[in-house]
PDB file of C-alpha atoms in Angstrom:
ATOM      1  CA  MET A   1       3.897 -11.493 -22.239  1.00 76.00           C
ATOM      2  CA  PRO A   2       5.561 -10.785 -25.594  1.00 81.00           C
ATOM      3  CA  ARG A   3       9.325 -11.243 -25.893  1.00 84.00           C
ATOM      4  CA  THR A   4      11.174  -8.035 -25.099  1.00 83.00           C
ATOM      5  CA  LEU A   5      14.351  -7.044 -26.911  1.00 87.00           C
ATOM      6  CA  ASP A   6      17.227  -5.067 -25.426  1.00 86.00           C
ATOM      7  CA  GLY A   7      16.300  -1.420 -25.254  1.00 85.00           C
ATOM      8  CA  GLN A   8      12.586  -2.218 -25.041  1.00 88.00           C
ATOM      9  CA  ILE A   9      10.211  -2.107 -22.092  1.00 90.00           C
ATOM     10  CA  THR A  10       7.045  -4.202 -22.085  1.00 91.00           C
ATOM     11  CA  MET A  11       4.326  -3.015 -19.722  1.00 92.00           C
ATOM     12  CA  GLU A  12       1.011  -4.461 -18.626  1.00 91.00           C
ATOM     13  CA  LYS A  13      -1.468  -3.137 -16.104  1.00 91.00           C
ATOM     14  CA  THR A  14      -4.258  -4.660 -14.069  1.00 89.00           C
ATOM     15  CA  PRO A  15      -5.520  -3.133 -10.807  1.00 85.00           C
ATOM     16  CA  SER A  16      -6.345  -6.550  -9.329  1.00 93.00           C
ATOM     17  CA  TYR A  17      -2.771  -7.951  -9.479  1.00 95.00           C
ATOM     18  CA  PHE A  18      -1.672  -6.344  -6.210  1.00 96.00           C
ATOM     19  CA  VAL A  19      -4.524  -7.945  -4.246  1.00 96.00           C
ATOM     20  CA  THR A  20      -4.593 -11.338  -6.013  1.00 95.00           C
ATOM     21  CA  ARG A  21      -2.971 -14.036  -3.860  1.00 94.00           C
ATOM     22  CA  GLU A  22      -1.559 -16.079  -6.792  1.00 96.00           C
ATOM     23  CA  ALA A  23      -0.160 -13.128  -8.781  1.00 96.00           C
ATOM     24  CA  PRO A  24       3.287 -12.686  -7.094  1.00 97.00           C
ATOM     25  CA  ALA A  25       4.327 -16.345  -7.594  1.00 97.00           C
ATOM     26  CA  ARG A  26       3.061 -16.420 -11.190  1.00 96.00           C
ATOM     27  CA  ILE A  27       4.824 -13.191 -12.178  1.00 95.00           C
ATOM     28  CA  SER A  28       8.021 -14.312 -10.445  1.00 96.00           C
ATOM     29  CA  ALA A  29       7.900 -17.661 -12.299  1.00 96.00           C
ATOM     30  CA  MET A  30       7.612 -15.751 -15.578  1.00 92.00           C
ATOM     31  CA  SER A  31      10.442 -13.318 -14.782  1.00 91.00           C
ATOM     32  CA  LYS A  32      12.202 -12.676 -11.479  1.00 94.00           C
ATOM     33  CA  ASP A  33      13.550  -9.373 -12.872  1.00 92.00           C
ATOM     34  CA  THR A  34      10.131  -7.826 -13.425  1.00 94.00           C
ATOM     35  CA  LYS A  35       9.799  -4.304 -12.049  1.00 96.00           C
ATOM     36  CA  LEU A  36       6.492  -3.620 -10.340  1.00 97.00           C
ATOM     37  CA  ILE A  37       4.708  -0.283 -10.096  1.00 97.00           C
ATOM     38  CA  VAL A  38       1.799   0.073  -7.684  1.00 97.00           C
ATOM     39  CA  VAL A  39      -0.380   3.189  -7.485  1.00 96.00           C
ATOM     40  CA  VAL A  40      -1.806   3.606  -3.982  1.00 97.00           C
ATOM     41  CA  ARG A  41      -4.037   6.234  -2.448  1.00 96.00           C
ATOM     42  CA  ASP A  42      -5.552   7.001   0.948  1.00 98.00           C
ATOM     43  CA  PRO A  43      -7.423   3.741   1.724  1.00 98.00           C
ATOM     44  CA  VAL A  44     -10.451   5.591   3.147  1.00 97.00           C
ATOM     45  CA  THR A  45     -10.851   7.712  -0.013  1.00 95.00           C
ATOM     46  CA  ARG A  46     -10.159   4.578  -2.069  1.00 96.00           C
ATOM     47  CA  ALA A  47     -12.969   2.649  -0.317  1.00 97.00           C
ATOM     48  CA  ILE A  48     -15.458   5.508  -0.846  1.00 96.00           C
ATOM     49  CA  SER A  49     -14.393   5.759  -4.493  1.00 93.00           C
ATOM     50  CA  ASP A  50     -14.813   1.986  -4.921  1.00 94.00           C
ATOM     51  CA  TYR A  51     -18.313   2.242  -3.440  1.00 95.00           C
ATOM     52  CA  THR A  52     -19.167   5.226  -5.717  1.00 93.00           C
ATOM     53  CA  GLN A  53     -18.131   3.173  -8.763  1.00 90.00           C
ATOM     54  CA  THR A  54     -20.338   0.220  -7.716  1.00 91.00           C
ATOM     55  CA  LEU A  55     -23.225   2.553  -6.848  1.00 90.00           C
ATOM     56  CA  SER A  56     -23.157   3.998 -10.375  1.00 87.00           C
ATOM     57  CA  LYS A  57     -23.720   0.500 -11.796  1.00 90.00           C
ATOM     58  CA  ARG A  58     -26.038  -0.808  -9.062  1.00 91.00           C
ATOM     59  CA  PRO A  59     -28.021   2.035  -7.451  1.00 89.00           C
ATOM     60  CA  ASP A  60     -29.905  -0.437  -5.224  1.00 92.00           C
ATOM     61  CA  ILE A  61     -26.892  -1.486  -3.102  1.00 94.00           C
ATOM     62  CA  PRO A  62     -26.953  -0.851   0.689  1.00 94.00           C
ATOM     63  CA  THR A  63     -25.407   2.342   2.092  1.00 93.00           C
ATOM     64  CA  PHE A  64     -21.632   2.693   2.485  1.00 95.00           C
ATOM     65  CA  GLU A  65     -22.112   2.864   6.266  1.00 94.00           C
ATOM     66  CA  SER A  66     -24.027  -0.435   6.459  1.00 93.00           C
ATOM     67  CA  LEU A  67     -21.461  -2.256   4.268  1.00 95.00           C
ATOM     68  CA  THR A  68     -18.515  -0.906   6.287  1.00 96.00           C
ATOM     69  CA  PHE A  69     -19.470  -2.491   9.613  1.00 95.00           C
ATOM     70  CA  LYS A  70     -19.991  -6.059  10.688  1.00 92.00           C
ATOM     71  CA  ASN A  71     -21.492  -4.560  13.818  1.00 86.00           C
ATOM     72  CA  ARG A  72     -22.212  -0.825  13.890  1.00 84.00           C
ATOM     73  CA  THR A  73     -22.724  -0.729  17.673  1.00 84.00           C
ATOM     74  CA  THR A  74     -19.296  -2.183  18.463  1.00 87.00           C
ATOM     75  CA  GLY A  75     -17.700  -0.417  15.463  1.00 86.00           C
ATOM     76  CA  LEU A  76     -16.367  -3.717  14.071  1.00 93.00           C
ATOM     77  CA  ILE A  77     -15.229  -3.187  10.479  1.00 96.00           C
ATOM     78  CA  ASP A  78     -16.177  -5.786   7.850  1.00 96.00           C
ATOM     79  CA  THR A  79     -12.791  -6.669   6.316  1.00 95.00           C
ATOM     80  CA  SER A  80     -14.416  -9.228   4.012  1.00 96.00           C
ATOM     81  CA  TRP A  81     -15.909  -6.350   1.970  1.00 96.00           C
ATOM     82  CA  SER A  82     -13.473  -5.873  -0.928  1.00 96.00           C
ATOM     83  CA  ALA A  83     -13.732  -2.048  -0.814  1.00 96.00           C
ATOM     84  CA  ILE A  84     -12.229  -2.194   2.698  1.00 97.00           C
ATOM     85  CA  GLN A  85      -9.927  -5.172   2.186  1.00 97.00           C
ATOM     86  CA  ILE A  86      -8.066  -3.762  -0.837  1.00 97.00           C
ATOM     87  CA  GLY A  87      -6.833  -0.775   1.230  1.00 98.00           C
ATOM     88  CA  ILE A  88      -4.975  -2.988   3.742  1.00 98.00           C
ATOM     89  CA  TYR A  89      -1.844  -2.492   1.614  1.00 98.00           C
ATOM     90  CA  ALA A  90       0.651  -3.876   4.165  1.00 98.00           C
ATOM     91  CA  LYS A  91      -1.097  -7.252   4.106  1.00 97.00           C
ATOM     92  CA  HIS A  92      -0.970  -7.482   0.296  1.00 98.00           C
ATOM     93  CA  LEU A  93       2.635  -6.304   0.173  1.00 98.00           C
ATOM     94  CA  GLU A  94       3.709  -9.148   2.497  1.00 98.00           C
ATOM     95  CA  HIS A  95       2.724 -11.684  -0.215  1.00 96.00           C
ATOM     96  CA  TRP A  96       4.751  -9.804  -2.858  1.00 98.00           C
ATOM     97  CA  LEU A  97       7.860  -9.546  -0.666  1.00 98.00           C
ATOM     98  CA  ARG A  98       8.046 -13.352  -0.540  1.00 97.00           C
ATOM     99  CA  HIS A  99       8.783 -13.281  -4.286  1.00 98.00           C
ATOM    100  CA  PHE A 100      10.280  -9.846  -5.076  1.00 98.00           C
ATOM    101  CA  PRO A 101      12.762  -7.574  -3.275  1.00 98.00           C
ATOM    102  CA  ILE A 102      11.408  -4.141  -2.351  1.00 97.00           C
ATOM    103  CA  ARG A 103      13.957  -2.470  -4.692  1.00 97.00           C
ATOM    104  CA  GLN A 104      12.020  -3.920  -7.667  1.00 98.00           C
ATOM    105  CA  MET A 105       8.846  -2.198  -6.541  1.00 98.00           C
ATOM    106  CA  LEU A 106       7.815   1.417  -6.880  1.00 98.00           C
ATOM    107  CA  PHE A 107       4.850   2.777  -4.955  1.00 98.00           C
ATOM    108  CA  VAL A 108       3.298   5.762  -6.666  1.00 97.00           C
ATOM    109  CA  SER A 109       1.182   8.179  -4.637  1.00 97.00           C
ATOM    110  CA  GLY A 110      -2.296   8.544  -6.156  1.00 94.00           C
ATOM    111  CA  GLU A 111      -2.605  11.939  -4.441  1.00 95.00           C
ATOM    112  CA  ARG A 112       0.676  13.233  -5.894  1.00 94.00           C
ATOM    113  CA  LEU A 113      -0.268  11.859  -9.300  1.00 91.00           C
ATOM    114  CA  ILE A 114      -3.084  14.436  -9.203  1.00 89.00           C
ATOM    115  CA  SER A 115      -1.246  17.337  -7.503  1.00 91.00           C
ATOM    116  CA  ASP A 116       2.131  16.852  -9.246  1.00 92.00           C
ATOM    117  CA  PRO A 117       1.782  14.405 -12.174  1.00 92.00           C
ATOM    118  CA  ALA A 118       5.129  15.300 -13.761  1.00 93.00           C
ATOM    119  CA  GLY A 119       6.996  14.896 -10.445  1.00 93.00           C
ATOM    120  CA  GLU A 120       5.452  11.515  -9.720  1.00 94.00           C
ATOM    121  CA  LEU A 121       6.007  10.320 -13.309  1.00 94.00           C
ATOM    122  CA  GLY A 122       9.601  11.532 -12.966  1.00 95.00           C
ATOM    123  CA  ARG A 123      10.004   8.931 -10.200  1.00 96.00           C
ATOM    124  CA  VAL A 124       8.493   6.292 -12.529  1.00 96.00           C
ATOM    125  CA  GLN A 125      10.889   7.210 -15.353  1.00 95.00           C
ATOM    126  CA  ASP A 126      13.885   7.054 -12.946  1.00 97.00           C
ATOM    127  CA  PHE A 127      12.736   3.676 -11.610  1.00 97.00           C
ATOM    128  CA  LEU A 128      12.504   2.275 -15.150  1.00 95.00           C
ATOM    129  CA  GLY A 129      15.911   3.721 -16.092  1.00 94.00           C
ATOM    130  CA  LEU A 130      14.370   6.081 -18.646  1.00 93.00           C
ATOM    131  CA  LYS A 131      15.346   9.632 -19.512  1.00 93.00           C
ATOM    132  CA  ARG A 132      12.984  12.163 -17.882  1.00 92.00           C
ATOM    133  CA  ILE A 133      10.967  13.171 -20.943  1.00 90.00           C
ATOM    134  CA  ILE A 134       7.557  13.819 -19.336  1.00 88.00           C
ATOM    135  CA  THR A 135       7.481  17.237 -17.645  1.00 85.00           C
ATOM    136  CA  ASP A 136       4.955  19.819 -16.396  1.00 86.00           C
ATOM    137  CA  LYS A 137       4.469  21.147 -19.917  1.00 87.00           C
ATOM    138  CA  HIS A 138       2.730  17.886 -20.885  1.00 87.00           C
ATOM    139  CA  PHE A 139      -0.198  18.452 -18.476  1.00 89.00           C
ATOM    140  CA  TYR A 140      -3.038  20.821 -17.734  1.00 85.00           C
ATOM    141  CA  PHE A 141      -5.534  20.587 -14.876  1.00 86.00           C
ATOM    142  CA  ASN A 142      -9.152  19.830 -15.789  1.00 81.00           C
ATOM    143  CA  LYS A 143     -11.245  21.619 -13.141  1.00 79.00           C
ATOM    144  CA  THR A 144     -14.446  19.778 -14.090  1.00 74.00           C
ATOM    145  CA  LYS A 145     -12.878  16.339 -13.573  1.00 72.00           C
ATOM    146  CA  GLY A 146     -10.530  17.404 -10.778  1.00 78.00           C
ATOM    147  CA  PHE A 147      -7.687  15.547 -12.524  1.00 83.00           C
ATOM    148  CA  PRO A 148      -4.717  16.492 -14.699  1.00 87.00           C
ATOM    149  CA  CYS A 149      -4.985  15.696 -18.426  1.00 86.00           C
ATOM    150  CA  LEU A 150      -2.300  15.056 -21.035  1.00 84.00           C
ATOM    151  CA  LYS A 151      -2.143  18.074 -23.350  1.00 83.00           C
ATOM    152  CA  LYS A 152      -1.636  15.907 -26.386  1.00 72.00           C
ATOM    153  CA  ALA A 153      -2.009  12.147 -26.417  1.00 58.00           C
ATOM    154  CA  GLU A 154       0.426  10.023 -28.461  1.00 64.00           C
ATOM    155  CA  GLY A 155      -0.605   9.926 -32.129  1.00 63.00           C
ATOM    156  CA  SER A 156      -3.426  12.427 -31.603  1.00 67.00           C
ATOM    157  CA  SER A 157      -3.803  16.177 -31.742  1.00 70.00           C
ATOM    158  CA  ARG A 158      -6.415  16.133 -28.963  1.00 75.00           C
ATOM    159  CA  PRO A 159      -5.805  16.185 -25.202  1.00 75.00           C
ATOM    160  CA  HIS A 160      -6.378  12.983 -23.254  1.00 78.00           C
ATOM    161  CA  CYS A 161      -8.297  12.996 -19.973  1.00 80.00           C
ATOM    162  CA  LEU A 162      -9.460  10.159 -17.760  1.00 73.00           C
ATOM    163  CA  GLY A 163     -12.648   8.424 -18.894  1.00 68.00           C
ATOM    164  CA  LYS A 164     -16.255   8.898 -17.778  1.00 67.00           C
ATOM    165  CA  THR A 165     -15.861   6.477 -14.878  1.00 64.00           C
ATOM    166  CA  LYS A 166     -13.224   8.687 -13.180  1.00 69.00           C
ATOM    167  CA  GLY A 167     -13.838  11.826 -11.179  1.00 64.00           C
ATOM    168  CA  ARG A 168     -17.376  11.001 -10.034  1.00 71.00           C
ATOM    169  CA  THR A 169     -18.698  12.993  -7.071  1.00 80.00           C
ATOM    170  CA  HIS A 170     -18.526  10.878  -3.915  1.00 82.00           C
ATOM    171  CA  PRO A 171     -21.642  10.513  -1.757  1.00 83.00           C
ATOM    172  CA  GLU A 172     -21.673  12.267   1.626  1.00 90.00           C
ATOM    173  CA  ILE A 173     -20.406   9.760   4.234  1.00 93.00           C
ATOM    174  CA  ASP A 174     -21.167  10.001   7.956  1.00 92.00           C
ATOM    175  CA  ARG A 175     -18.157  11.713   9.623  1.00 93.00           C
ATOM    176  CA  GLU A 176     -18.111   9.221  12.458  1.00 93.00           C
ATOM    177  CA  VAL A 177     -17.810   6.341   9.939  1.00 94.00           C
ATOM    178  CA  VAL A 178     -14.882   8.084   8.219  1.00 95.00           C
ATOM    179  CA  ARG A 179     -13.220   8.682  11.617  1.00 94.00           C
ATOM    180  CA  ARG A 180     -13.649   5.007  12.579  1.00 95.00           C
ATOM    181  CA  LEU A 181     -12.212   3.894   9.210  1.00 96.00           C
ATOM    182  CA  ARG A 182      -9.180   6.186   9.643  1.00 97.00           C
ATOM    183  CA  GLU A 183      -8.647   4.639  13.061  1.00 96.00           C
ATOM    184  CA  PHE A 184      -8.944   1.132  11.570  1.00 97.00           C
ATOM    185  CA  TYR A 185      -6.441   1.776   8.750  1.00 98.00           C
ATOM    186  CA  ARG A 186      -3.860   3.720  10.811  1.00 98.00           C
ATOM    187  CA  PRO A 187      -1.802   0.727  12.080  1.00 98.00           C
ATOM    188  CA  PHE A 188      -1.835  -0.876   8.602  1.00 98.00           C
ATOM    189  CA  ASN A 189      -0.802   2.423   6.997  1.00 98.00           C
ATOM    190  CA  LEU A 190       2.080   2.890   9.449  1.00 98.00           C
ATOM    191  CA  LYS A 191       3.275  -0.642   8.749  1.00 98.00           C
ATOM    192  CA  PHE A 192       3.035   0.042   5.000  1.00 98.00           C
ATOM    193  CA  TYR A 193       5.083   3.271   5.371  1.00 98.00           C
ATOM    194  CA  GLN A 194       7.688   1.250   7.274  1.00 97.00           C
ATOM    195  CA  MET A 195       7.806  -1.541   4.669  1.00 97.00           C
ATOM    196  CA  THR A 196       8.106   0.850   1.705  1.00 97.00           C
ATOM    197  CA  GLY A 197      10.303   3.455   3.422  1.00 96.00           C
ATOM    198  CA  HIS A 198       7.815   6.107   2.321  1.00 94.00           C
ATOM    199  CA  ASP A 199       5.286   8.096   4.392  1.00 96.00           C
ATOM    200  CA  PHE A 200       2.255   8.735   2.159  1.00 97.00           C
ATOM    201  CA  GLY A 201       0.763  11.170   4.683  1.00 95.00           C
ATOM    202  CA  TRP A 202      -2.662   9.562   4.946  1.00 97.00           C
ATOM    203  CA  ASP A 203      -2.728   9.874   8.725  1.00 87.00           C
ATOM    204  CA  GLY A 204      -1.828  13.578   8.962  1.00 63.00           C
TER     205      GLY A 204
END
């Protein structure tokens, strides 16, 4: 990471950090004062989205249903499949809490980032000790994508929306498979809500 002067904030993002076993110790060794921001979303939706992304690159992969189960008859979920494993947030958070106190971590709701981007980014600005500059007036909702877009990106006169890889239509998944996945994630979600002190409402 580059050296950061007083009054500056240096940021870096990688989706795989949160689920990489070695990351907490390495980041802590670099700087114990690092603030960590993690965007999380409903793990069932996240798994389907993950699958949709892979499917777009490799159309020949097996169905979501067949990858989800180790044994479909008994309903045993295959937790070795990364699309499923990543959503067990409580398990990943345990590794981070060995190196960082929870007060240095902010968990951003992926759902609220879509429904109320300014509100959720207000929490981010507060967490980083910044003045609340980003407000509702900076966003508009793109109906085609199903996501909010920045009205005007920094240094550009054009709006900025998420790239081509975001907002893909998800394949239709067997309802029973979705129900079984919700059942599987529920105890992990409840533990995660407890650990973070925040109910994300995925089990409503």
